[in-house]
């Protein structure tokens, strides 16, 4: 079966749900997320600003209420920004998740350029002009971004795929400024990775899924494209996507 793990285009239709009910299926969460942005290709937009966004948001109140999604063995808290890396483009204008992106991450891990552990999350931000396919679906036509998982040794590589939000994505992935829409989409994947880290290797509504709604998908899918703002730990205000709270019974920041 196909499990939902991405931010979907909002243009022309609302993919958010009226309500949700996230259930825990036994898989891992990311306790104290350590974000390591990867910038793929030349001219990735907003590199410095998106690093500041991650640093601020993971050290903010936006993370604190996620403790309601603690598990019997893991507790969710605030995180940190790790080092970022830049990767030269292969020259291809279209990349596939299984054939291109996952092998890239495995190569980076095997060479020691990234060092995955239970807390690391690798959002890959792509330069303009590069499209992504996942499971036959194409970026900016079906999805704005997604997060995934690779089995690696005895653990996992947790990653996000964030295409450039201009071009074909503009207008369909948010109604604010290009940078604010990028932040919103990036936060959608970040919080989903924290609460449902191993969705990319799950084949059914069962372990290793973490928190998931059988009808509506993950914590961000229920509130898809509903934007709000948070004050980051660095004092800056950032646009984020609202996420579903079982405790509050609503989408919140």
PDB file of C-alpha atoms in Angstrom, residues 3 21-30 69-71 74 147 149 192-200 202 204-214 217-219:
ATOM      1  CA  UNK A   3       1.552   5.580   2.779  1.00  0.00           C
ATOM      2  CA  UNK A  21      -6.594  10.845  15.116  1.00  0.00           C
ATOM      3  CA  UNK A  22      -2.930   9.913  15.135  1.00  0.00           C
ATOM      4  CA  UNK A  23      -2.225   6.459  16.518  1.00  0.00           C
ATOM      5  CA  UNK A  24       1.120   5.010  17.515  1.00  0.00           C
ATOM      6  CA  UNK A  25       2.227   1.917  15.602  1.00  0.00           C
ATOM      7  CA  UNK A  26       5.463   1.138  17.413  1.00  0.00           C
ATOM      8  CA  UNK A  27       8.109   2.713  15.167  1.00  0.00           C
ATOM      9  CA  UNK A  28      10.782   5.301  16.009  1.00  0.00           C
ATOM     10  CA  UNK A  29      10.423   9.031  16.497  1.00  0.00           C
ATOM     11  CA  UNK A  30      13.355  11.474  16.429  1.00  0.00           C
ATOM     12  CA  UNK A  69       3.748  12.074  20.853  1.00  0.00           C
ATOM     13  CA  UNK A  70       6.384  10.578  23.126  1.00  0.00           C
ATOM     14  CA  UNK A  71       6.607   6.789  22.948  1.00  0.00           C
ATOM     15  CA  UNK A  74      11.614   7.794  23.304  1.00  0.00           C
ATOM     16  CA  UNK A 147      10.364  12.843   3.707  1.00  0.00           C
ATOM     17  CA  UNK A 149      13.823   6.656   5.214  1.00  0.00           C
ATOM     18  CA  UNK A 192       6.538  14.522  10.141  1.00  0.00           C
ATOM     19  CA  UNK A 193      10.058  13.109  10.219  1.00  0.00           C
ATOM     20  CA  UNK A 194      10.210  13.717  13.985  1.00  0.00           C
ATOM     21  CA  UNK A 195       6.920  11.934  14.687  1.00  0.00           C
ATOM     22  CA  UNK A 196       6.982   9.239  11.978  1.00  0.00           C
ATOM     23  CA  UNK A 197      10.639   8.767  11.185  1.00  0.00           C
ATOM     24  CA  UNK A 198      10.603   5.363   9.477  1.00  0.00           C
ATOM     25  CA  UNK A 199       7.585   5.803   7.196  1.00  0.00           C
ATOM     26  CA  UNK A 200       9.833   5.388   4.162  1.00  0.00           C
ATOM     27  CA  UNK A 202       6.984   0.865   6.168  1.00  0.00           C
ATOM     28  CA  UNK A 204       1.636  -1.320   5.836  1.00  0.00           C
ATOM     29  CA  UNK A 205      -0.110   0.451   8.700  1.00  0.00           C
ATOM     30  CA  UNK A 206       2.102  -1.339  11.189  1.00  0.00           C
ATOM     31  CA  UNK A 207       5.646  -1.072  12.558  1.00  0.00           C
ATOM     32  CA  UNK A 208       7.968   0.630  11.775  1.00  0.00           C
ATOM     33  CA  UNK A 209       5.350   3.377  11.393  1.00  0.00           C
ATOM     34  CA  UNK A 210       5.371   5.864  14.244  1.00  0.00           C
ATOM     35  CA  UNK A 211       2.388   8.218  14.655  1.00  0.00           C
ATOM     36  CA  UNK A 212      -0.052   7.882  11.757  1.00  0.00           C
ATOM     37  CA  UNK A 213      -3.732   8.406  10.943  1.00  0.00           C
ATOM     38  CA  UNK A 214      -5.145   5.541   8.880  1.00  0.00           C
ATOM     39  CA  UNK A 217      -1.827  10.226   6.913  1.00  0.00           C
ATOM     40  CA  UNK A 218       0.789  11.938   9.052  1.00  0.00           C
ATOM     41  CA  UNK A 219       0.737  14.858  11.487  1.00  0.00           C
TER      42      UNK A 219
END
